[in-house]
XYZ file of C-alpha atoms in Angstrom:
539
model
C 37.511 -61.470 79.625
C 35.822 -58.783 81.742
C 32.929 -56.975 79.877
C 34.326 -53.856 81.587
C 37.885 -54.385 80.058
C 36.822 -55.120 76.679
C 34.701 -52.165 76.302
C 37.571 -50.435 77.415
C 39.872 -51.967 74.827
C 37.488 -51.362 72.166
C 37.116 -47.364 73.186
C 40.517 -47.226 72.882
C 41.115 -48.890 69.684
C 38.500 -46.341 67.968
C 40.351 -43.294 69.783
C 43.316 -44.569 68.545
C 41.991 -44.969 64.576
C 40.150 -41.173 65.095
C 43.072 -40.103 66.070
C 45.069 -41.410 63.016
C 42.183 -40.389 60.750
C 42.388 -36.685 61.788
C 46.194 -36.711 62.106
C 46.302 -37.749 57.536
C 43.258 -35.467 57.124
C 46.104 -32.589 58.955
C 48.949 -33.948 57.140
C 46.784 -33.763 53.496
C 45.976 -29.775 54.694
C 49.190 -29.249 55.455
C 50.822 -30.605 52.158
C 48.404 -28.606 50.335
C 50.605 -26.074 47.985
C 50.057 -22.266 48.719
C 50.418 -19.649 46.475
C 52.365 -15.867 46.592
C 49.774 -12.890 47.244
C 51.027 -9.392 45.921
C 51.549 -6.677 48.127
C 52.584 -3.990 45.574
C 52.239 -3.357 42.044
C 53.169 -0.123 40.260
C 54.309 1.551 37.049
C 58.432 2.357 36.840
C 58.747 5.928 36.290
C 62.218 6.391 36.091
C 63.899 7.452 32.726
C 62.606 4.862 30.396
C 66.076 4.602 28.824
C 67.611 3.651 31.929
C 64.949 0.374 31.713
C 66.304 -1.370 29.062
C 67.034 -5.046 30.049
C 67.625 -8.166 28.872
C 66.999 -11.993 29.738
C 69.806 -14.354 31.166
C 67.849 -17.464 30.701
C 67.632 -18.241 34.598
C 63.975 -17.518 35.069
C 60.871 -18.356 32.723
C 58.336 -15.252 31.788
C 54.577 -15.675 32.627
C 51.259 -14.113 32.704
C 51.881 -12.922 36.003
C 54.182 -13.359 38.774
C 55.427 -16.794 38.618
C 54.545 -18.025 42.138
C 50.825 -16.424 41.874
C 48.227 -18.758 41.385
C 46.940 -18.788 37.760
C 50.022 -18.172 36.466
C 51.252 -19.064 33.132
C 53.934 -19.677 31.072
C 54.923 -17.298 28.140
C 58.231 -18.315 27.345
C 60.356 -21.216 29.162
C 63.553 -20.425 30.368
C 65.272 -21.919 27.424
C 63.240 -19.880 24.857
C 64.610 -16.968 27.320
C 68.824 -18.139 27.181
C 68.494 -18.579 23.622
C 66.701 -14.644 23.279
C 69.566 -13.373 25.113
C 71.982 -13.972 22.811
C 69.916 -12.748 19.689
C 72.261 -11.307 17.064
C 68.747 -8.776 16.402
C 67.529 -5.817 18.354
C 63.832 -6.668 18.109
C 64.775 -8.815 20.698
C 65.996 -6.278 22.930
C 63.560 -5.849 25.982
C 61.988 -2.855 28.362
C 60.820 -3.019 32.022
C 57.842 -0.982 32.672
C 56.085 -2.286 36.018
C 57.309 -3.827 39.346
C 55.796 -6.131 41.511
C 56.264 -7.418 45.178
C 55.073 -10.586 46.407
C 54.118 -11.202 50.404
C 57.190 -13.147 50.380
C 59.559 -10.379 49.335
C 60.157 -11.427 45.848
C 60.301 -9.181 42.751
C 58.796 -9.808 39.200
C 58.826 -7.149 36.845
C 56.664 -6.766 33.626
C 58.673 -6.575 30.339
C 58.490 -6.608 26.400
C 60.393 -7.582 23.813
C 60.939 -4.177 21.217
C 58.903 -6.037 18.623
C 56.131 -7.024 20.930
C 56.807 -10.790 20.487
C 56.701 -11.413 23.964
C 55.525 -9.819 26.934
C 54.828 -11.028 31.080
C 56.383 -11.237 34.179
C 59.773 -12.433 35.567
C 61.348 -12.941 38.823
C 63.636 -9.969 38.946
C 65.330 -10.686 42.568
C 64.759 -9.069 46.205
C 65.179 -5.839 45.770
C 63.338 -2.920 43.707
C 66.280 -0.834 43.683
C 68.238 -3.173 40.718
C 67.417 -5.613 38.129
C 68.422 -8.991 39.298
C 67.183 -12.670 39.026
C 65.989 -13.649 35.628
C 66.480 -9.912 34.269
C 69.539 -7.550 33.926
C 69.948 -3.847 32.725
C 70.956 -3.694 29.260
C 72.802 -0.830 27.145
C 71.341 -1.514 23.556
C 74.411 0.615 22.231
C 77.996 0.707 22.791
C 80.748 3.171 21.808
C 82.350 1.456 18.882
C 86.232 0.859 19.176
C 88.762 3.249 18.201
C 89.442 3.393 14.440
C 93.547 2.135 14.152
C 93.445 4.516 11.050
C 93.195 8.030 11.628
C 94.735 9.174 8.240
C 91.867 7.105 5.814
C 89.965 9.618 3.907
C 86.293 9.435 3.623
C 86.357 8.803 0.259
C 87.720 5.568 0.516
C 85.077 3.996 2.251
C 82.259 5.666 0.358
C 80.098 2.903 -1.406
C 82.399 0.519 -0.412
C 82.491 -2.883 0.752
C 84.835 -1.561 3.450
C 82.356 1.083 4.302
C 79.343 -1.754 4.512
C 81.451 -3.691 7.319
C 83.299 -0.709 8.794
C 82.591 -1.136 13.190
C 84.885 0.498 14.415
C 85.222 4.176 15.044
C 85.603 6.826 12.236
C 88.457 8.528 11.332
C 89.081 12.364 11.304
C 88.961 12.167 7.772
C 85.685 10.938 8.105
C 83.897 12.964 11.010
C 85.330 15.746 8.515
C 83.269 14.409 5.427
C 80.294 15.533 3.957
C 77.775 13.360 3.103
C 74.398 11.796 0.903
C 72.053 9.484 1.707
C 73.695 6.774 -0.609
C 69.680 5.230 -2.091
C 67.643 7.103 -1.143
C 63.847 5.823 -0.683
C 61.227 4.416 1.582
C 63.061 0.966 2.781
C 63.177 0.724 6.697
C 66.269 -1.272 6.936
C 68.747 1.475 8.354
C 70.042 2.683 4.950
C 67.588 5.005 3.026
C 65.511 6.961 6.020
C 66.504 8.466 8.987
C 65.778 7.342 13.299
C 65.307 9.224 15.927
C 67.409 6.432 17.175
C 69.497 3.669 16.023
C 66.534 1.125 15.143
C 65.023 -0.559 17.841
C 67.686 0.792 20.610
C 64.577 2.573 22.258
C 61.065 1.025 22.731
C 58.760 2.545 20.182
C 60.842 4.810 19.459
C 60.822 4.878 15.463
C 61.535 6.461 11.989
C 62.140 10.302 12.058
C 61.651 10.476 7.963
C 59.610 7.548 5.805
C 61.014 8.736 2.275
C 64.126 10.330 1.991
C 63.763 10.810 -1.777
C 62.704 14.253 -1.154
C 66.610 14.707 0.143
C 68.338 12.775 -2.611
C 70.138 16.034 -3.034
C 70.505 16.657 0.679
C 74.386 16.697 2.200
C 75.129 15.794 5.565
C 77.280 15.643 8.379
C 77.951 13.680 10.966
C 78.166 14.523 14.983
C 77.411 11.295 16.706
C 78.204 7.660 15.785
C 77.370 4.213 18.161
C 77.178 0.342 17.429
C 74.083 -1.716 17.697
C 75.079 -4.116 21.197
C 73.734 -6.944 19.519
C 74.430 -6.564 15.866
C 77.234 -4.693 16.053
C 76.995 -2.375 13.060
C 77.596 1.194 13.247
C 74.966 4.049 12.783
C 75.672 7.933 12.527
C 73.622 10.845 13.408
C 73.241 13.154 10.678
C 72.594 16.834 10.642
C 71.915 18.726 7.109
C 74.210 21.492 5.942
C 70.960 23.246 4.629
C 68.502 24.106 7.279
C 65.945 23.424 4.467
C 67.032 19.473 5.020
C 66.554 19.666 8.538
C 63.740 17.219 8.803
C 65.734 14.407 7.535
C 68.484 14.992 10.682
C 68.589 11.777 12.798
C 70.125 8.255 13.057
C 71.326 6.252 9.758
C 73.314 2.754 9.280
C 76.847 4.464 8.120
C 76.546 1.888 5.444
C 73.898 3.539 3.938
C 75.871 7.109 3.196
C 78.217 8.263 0.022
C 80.515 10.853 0.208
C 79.224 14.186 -1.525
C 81.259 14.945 -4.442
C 83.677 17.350 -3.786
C 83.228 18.628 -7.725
C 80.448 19.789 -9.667
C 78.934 17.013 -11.790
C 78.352 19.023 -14.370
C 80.486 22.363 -15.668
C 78.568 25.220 -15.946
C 78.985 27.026 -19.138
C 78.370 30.992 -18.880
C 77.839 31.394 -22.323
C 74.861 28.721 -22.413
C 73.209 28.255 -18.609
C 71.789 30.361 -16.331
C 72.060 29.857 -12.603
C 68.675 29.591 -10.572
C 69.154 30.213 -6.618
C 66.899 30.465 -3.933
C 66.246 32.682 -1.316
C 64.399 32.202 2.147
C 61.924 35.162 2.436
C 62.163 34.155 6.676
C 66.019 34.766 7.401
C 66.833 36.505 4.353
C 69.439 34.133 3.201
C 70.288 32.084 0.141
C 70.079 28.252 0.338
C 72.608 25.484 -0.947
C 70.333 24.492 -3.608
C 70.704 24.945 -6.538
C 69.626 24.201 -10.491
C 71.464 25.415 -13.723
C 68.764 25.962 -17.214
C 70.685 25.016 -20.090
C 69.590 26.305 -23.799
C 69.605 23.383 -26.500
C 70.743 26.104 -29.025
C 74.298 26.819 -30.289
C 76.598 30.497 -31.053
C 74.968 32.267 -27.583
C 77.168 34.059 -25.345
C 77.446 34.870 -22.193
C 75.929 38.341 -21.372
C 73.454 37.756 -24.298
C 69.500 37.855 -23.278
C 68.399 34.004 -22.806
C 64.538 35.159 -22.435
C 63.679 33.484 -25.632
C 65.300 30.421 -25.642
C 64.790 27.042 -24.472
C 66.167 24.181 -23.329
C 66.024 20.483 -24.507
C 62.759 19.592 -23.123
C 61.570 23.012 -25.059
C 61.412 25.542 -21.778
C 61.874 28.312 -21.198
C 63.566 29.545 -17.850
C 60.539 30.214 -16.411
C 58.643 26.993 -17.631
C 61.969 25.603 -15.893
C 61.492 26.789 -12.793
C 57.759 25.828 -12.726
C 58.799 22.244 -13.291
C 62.049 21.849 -10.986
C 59.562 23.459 -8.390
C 60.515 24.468 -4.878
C 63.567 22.988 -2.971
C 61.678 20.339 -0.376
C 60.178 22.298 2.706
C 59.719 25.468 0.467
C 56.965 27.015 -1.798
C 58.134 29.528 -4.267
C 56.927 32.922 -3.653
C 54.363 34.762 -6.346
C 53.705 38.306 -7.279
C 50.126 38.052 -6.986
C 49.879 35.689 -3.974
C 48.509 33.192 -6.708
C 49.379 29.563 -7.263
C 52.814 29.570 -9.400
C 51.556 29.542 -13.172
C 53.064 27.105 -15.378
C 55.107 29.444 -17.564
C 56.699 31.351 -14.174
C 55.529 34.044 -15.036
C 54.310 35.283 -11.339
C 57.321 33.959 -9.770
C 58.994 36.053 -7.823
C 63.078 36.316 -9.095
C 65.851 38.688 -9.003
C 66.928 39.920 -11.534
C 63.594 40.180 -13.084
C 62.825 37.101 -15.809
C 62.584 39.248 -17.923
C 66.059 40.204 -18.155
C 67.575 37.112 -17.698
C 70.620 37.301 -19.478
C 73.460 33.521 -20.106
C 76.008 33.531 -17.644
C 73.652 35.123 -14.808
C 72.455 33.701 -11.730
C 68.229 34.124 -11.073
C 67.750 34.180 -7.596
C 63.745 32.753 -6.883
C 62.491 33.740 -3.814
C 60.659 30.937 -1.067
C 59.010 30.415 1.808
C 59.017 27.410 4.443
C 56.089 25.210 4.171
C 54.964 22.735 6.955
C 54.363 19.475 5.651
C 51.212 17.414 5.926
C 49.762 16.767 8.905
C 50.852 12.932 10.535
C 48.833 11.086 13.279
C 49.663 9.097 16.447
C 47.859 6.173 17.857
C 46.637 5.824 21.595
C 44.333 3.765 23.420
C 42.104 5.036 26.280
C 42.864 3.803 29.047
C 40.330 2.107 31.763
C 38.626 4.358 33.915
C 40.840 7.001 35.932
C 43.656 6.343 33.872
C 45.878 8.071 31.296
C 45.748 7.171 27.577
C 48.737 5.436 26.330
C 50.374 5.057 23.087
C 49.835 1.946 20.616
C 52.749 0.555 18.430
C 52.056 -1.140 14.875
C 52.705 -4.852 17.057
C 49.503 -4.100 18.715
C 47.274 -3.794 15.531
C 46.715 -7.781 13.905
C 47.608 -6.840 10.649
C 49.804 -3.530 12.129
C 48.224 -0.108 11.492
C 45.609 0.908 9.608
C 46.890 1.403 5.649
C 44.810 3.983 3.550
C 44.922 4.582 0.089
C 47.122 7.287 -0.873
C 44.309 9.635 -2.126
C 42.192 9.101 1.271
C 45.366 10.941 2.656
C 45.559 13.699 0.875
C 41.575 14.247 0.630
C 41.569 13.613 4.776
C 44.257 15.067 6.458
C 45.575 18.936 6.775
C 47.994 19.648 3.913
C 50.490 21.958 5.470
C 51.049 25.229 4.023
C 52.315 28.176 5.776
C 54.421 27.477 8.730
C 52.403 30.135 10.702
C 48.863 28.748 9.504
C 46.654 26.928 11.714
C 43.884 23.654 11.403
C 41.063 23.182 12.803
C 41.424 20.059 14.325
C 37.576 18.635 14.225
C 37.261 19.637 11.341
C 39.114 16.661 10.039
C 38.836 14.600 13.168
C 35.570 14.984 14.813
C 32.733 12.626 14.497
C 32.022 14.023 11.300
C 35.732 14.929 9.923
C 37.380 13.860 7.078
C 39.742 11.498 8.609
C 37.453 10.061 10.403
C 35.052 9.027 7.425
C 37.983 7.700 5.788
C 39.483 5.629 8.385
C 36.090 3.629 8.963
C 35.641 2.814 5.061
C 36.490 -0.032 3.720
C 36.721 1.505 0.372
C 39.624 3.288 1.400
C 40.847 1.310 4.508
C 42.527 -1.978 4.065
C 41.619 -3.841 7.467
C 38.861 -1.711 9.117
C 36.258 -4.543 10.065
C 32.646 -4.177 11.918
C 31.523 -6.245 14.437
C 28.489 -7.183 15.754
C 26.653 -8.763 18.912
C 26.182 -12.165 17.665
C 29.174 -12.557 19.605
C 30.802 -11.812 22.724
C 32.095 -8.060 22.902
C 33.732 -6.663 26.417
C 34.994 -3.369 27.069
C 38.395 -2.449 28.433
C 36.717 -2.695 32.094
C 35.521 -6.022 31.315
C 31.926 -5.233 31.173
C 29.805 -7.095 28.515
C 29.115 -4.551 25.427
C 25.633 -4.704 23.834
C 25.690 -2.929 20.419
C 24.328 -2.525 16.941
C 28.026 -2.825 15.238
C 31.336 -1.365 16.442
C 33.671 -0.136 13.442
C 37.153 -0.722 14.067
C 40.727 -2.995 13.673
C 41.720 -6.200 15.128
C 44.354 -6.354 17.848
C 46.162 -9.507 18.985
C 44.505 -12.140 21.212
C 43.625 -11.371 24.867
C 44.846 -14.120 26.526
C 42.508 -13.393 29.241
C 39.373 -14.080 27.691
C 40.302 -16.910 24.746
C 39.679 -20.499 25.095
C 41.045 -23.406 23.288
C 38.090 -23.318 21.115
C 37.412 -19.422 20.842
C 39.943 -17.040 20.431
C 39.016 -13.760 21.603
C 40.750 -10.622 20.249
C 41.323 -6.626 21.183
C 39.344 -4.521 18.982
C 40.006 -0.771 18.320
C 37.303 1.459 17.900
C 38.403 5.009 16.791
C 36.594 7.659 19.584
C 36.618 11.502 17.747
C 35.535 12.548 20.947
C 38.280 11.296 23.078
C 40.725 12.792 20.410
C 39.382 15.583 20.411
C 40.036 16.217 24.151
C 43.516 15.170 23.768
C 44.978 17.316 20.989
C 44.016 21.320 21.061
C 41.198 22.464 19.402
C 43.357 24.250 16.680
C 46.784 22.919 15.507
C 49.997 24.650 13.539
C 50.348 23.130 10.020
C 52.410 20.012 10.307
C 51.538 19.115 13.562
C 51.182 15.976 14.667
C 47.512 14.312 16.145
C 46.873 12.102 18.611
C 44.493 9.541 17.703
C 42.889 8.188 20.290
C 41.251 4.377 20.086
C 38.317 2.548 22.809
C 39.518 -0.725 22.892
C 37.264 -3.879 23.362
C 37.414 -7.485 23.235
C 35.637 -9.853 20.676
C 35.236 -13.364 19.768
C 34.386 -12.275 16.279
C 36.548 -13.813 13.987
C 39.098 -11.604 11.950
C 38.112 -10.900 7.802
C 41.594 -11.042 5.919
C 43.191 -7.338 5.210
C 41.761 -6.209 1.558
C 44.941 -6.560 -0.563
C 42.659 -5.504 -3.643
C 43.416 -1.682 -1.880
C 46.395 0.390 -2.770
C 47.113 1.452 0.558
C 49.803 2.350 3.099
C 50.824 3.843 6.358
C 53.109 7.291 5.539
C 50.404 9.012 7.151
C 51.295 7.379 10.663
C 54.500 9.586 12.776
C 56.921 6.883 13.314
């Protein structure tokens, strides 16, 4: 063969394998997968009421957008179908941020009410409704139209009737007047009051923690609605006594009684005396009232009662002094002096003195704020807003204290036009805040220290001597098979002090605002040795 015509066969050949080299190298580039980039990320600002969603099922939730690289799975898309159906509105869910891929897809960020679960899902191709793997959600719904319109109120109080009553209430009904049925501290829909129907509005809470300060309290109602997913029906309550007016919100119907339309008790002229009060502010005599009954025999009405007594051995004016003020009130004295014990310096008309059977004693009062309650925030990173932190957040939920730290730390109230000073109790050196850091009378306050990793909300590595503060749940960002890292809230007085005004009105409620960081220090176990609880939280 010519020498020429092999070389040129052999060029060839190796073009030829170059060529088909190069063209799998291209193929291998080509196949490579590509990822989503986001073009637009940003907070939802519309009413956050009109943001309440729920899951269909048809997309998974993850850390981020779904097609972004990185991202993760937080709950699969059957874990999703089978939350959409939950009989329980912890599982209801709120949209807070939107996001826009370069490939025109949405994802939206959402939570679960109880904090269970919270990430991204494909929500569609447009940012003007909720589509895709999310869809708006009304967490109440007008019950149906009672079929009954003649039932009286009273047969449905207490009831087993009343307990599984849905459906719409009567006229006899809207007409009633009501109790709170046990009252007490249980946050199951039936002994405090919402501000709405429980869990039908993200972190929106309890408007009341005890009602037994209102076991007297009557009612009535001027709303009702049903739960979506449970389906039981809750009332909005407004107290016939201004007094009671703190307790006015949302309540399972379930948990009310009908208020006796007759005295429990007969009052007998020629052995009680009446005791009203009066509010000093409008003038006007309250609902409330108490009857003193003497434990002796032959008195009659119109007779002086000053020296009797009753069966625990008091006297009207020892009776007063025990039965105290009705709640939201402080009894008025004549010498501006804490009420003595024998009511003497009470201030009542007609005069105790003169107290005669058969007579009513009107006591005079004044409205009282009640003591103060705190919120929890977080800072937020740098050139942003603080925003608000929900018990979910906290590891072992918020911070209990001991019932005693709470009184001893925190503004009692008093008169309704007093004022606090609100570093005084909350500064670096305040009351609360030496409370809240001690373990002696806080159940999970924990210290950590630099023998471990500790990040700031910016991500910047912390060196420190200790930080004083409560767990938060695991950052997913920064834990690793084999070391869990965790948020950690450090209370700041100074940042609370800039958000709240530097003097308060009695009563008011304080913003507490946290620093939070981010720890591989492992978690101690909440002191259960400690007595403690939250009613000093607004919820």
């Amino acid at each position: 063969m010519n020498k020429n015509l092999k070389r040129s066969i052999y060029a060839g050949i190796a073009a030829l394998s170059f060529v088909a080299i190069a063209g799998t190298a291209n193929a291998t580039n080509a196949s490579a997968k590509s990822y989503a980039k986001v073009t637009s990320n940003k907070a939802l600002t519309t009413d956050a009421t009109s943001r309440n969603v729920n899951v269909n099922g048809t997309n998974a939730l993850y850390t981020k957008a779904g097609t972004l690289k990185g991202a993760k799975t937080v709950a699969t898309k059957a874990t999703l179908s089978n939350l959409s159906t939950s009989k329980s509105s912890e599982k209801n869910w709120r949209a807070y941020r939107v996001a826009t891929t370069n490939r025109g897809s949405v994802y939206y960020k959402i939570v679960s009410y109880d904090g269970s679960y919270r990430g991204w899902i494909y929500g569609g191709k447009s940012t003007t409704a909720f589509a895709g793997g999310v869809k708006s959600y009304n967490t109440t719904t007008d019950p149906t139209a009672s079929t009954d319109s003649s039932s009286s109120a009273s047969s449905y109080s207490t009831t087993s009737s009343q307990a599984s009553q849905t459906t719409a209430l009567t006229t006899a009904q809207k007409a009633a007047t009501y109790k709170i049925a046990t009252p007490g501290t249980a946050n199951d829909g039936t002994e405090v009051t919402y501000t709405y129907p429980a869990w039908t509005q993200y972190k929106k809470g309890r408007v009341i923690t005890d009602s037994t300060p209102y076991k007297d309290a009557t009612f009535k109602v001027t709303d009702e609605t049903t739960r979506t997913r449970e389906g039981d029906l809750w009332v909005k309550i407004e107290a016939t006594d201004s007094a009671n007016s703190k307790a006015n919100g949302w309540i399972k119907y379930s948990g009310l009684t009908t208020a006796s339309t007759t005295p429990t008790s007969t009052f007998d002229a020629d052995t009680s005396v009446k005791i009203a009060y009066r509010d000093t502010s409008t003038g006007k005599t309250i609902s409330k009232t108490n009857t003193w009954t003497t434990a002796s025999t032959g008195t009659k009405e119109g007779d002086s009662a000053v020296n009797y007594t009753d069966s625990n051995g008091r006297t009207i004016g020892k009776f007063i002094y025990a039965e105290g003020a009705p709640s939201g009130y402080k009894i008025n004295t004549s010498d501006s002096k804490d009420l003595a014990t024998d009511g003497s310096n009470a201030t009542v008309a007609p005069a105790l003195s003169s107290a005669k059977f058969g007579s009513t004693l009107t006591v005079d009062v004044t409205p009282v704020a009640s003591q103060t309650k705190v919120k929890f925030d977080v800072a937020g990173t740098t050139g942003t807003a603080n925003s608000s932190l929900s018990s979910n957040d906290f590891l072992y939920g918020f911070p209990a204290l001991t019932a005693s730290a709470q009184t001893d730390a925190l503004p009692a109230g008093g008169a309704t036009d007093g004022t606090f000073t609100v570093s005084d109790y909350f500064g670096a050196n305040g009351k609360f805040t030496k409370v809240l850091n001690s373990a002696s009378s806080s159940n999970s306050v924990q210290t950590i220290y630099r023998n471990s990793d500790i990040w700031d909300i910016n991500g910047n590595e912390v060196s420190t001597t200790g930080l004083t503060g409560f767990f938060g749940q695991k950052d997913a960002t920064k834990s690793t098979s084999s070391a869990p890292a965790y948020y950690f809230y450090v209370y700041n007085p100074t940042k609370t002090l800039a958000a709240n005004a530097s003097t308060l009105a009695n009563g008011s409620s304080v913003n507490l605002v946290f620093d939070r960081y981010t720890t591989n220090t492992t978690p101690n176990k909440v002191n259960s040795d400690l007595n403690a609880n939250t009613d000093y939280i607004s919820k």
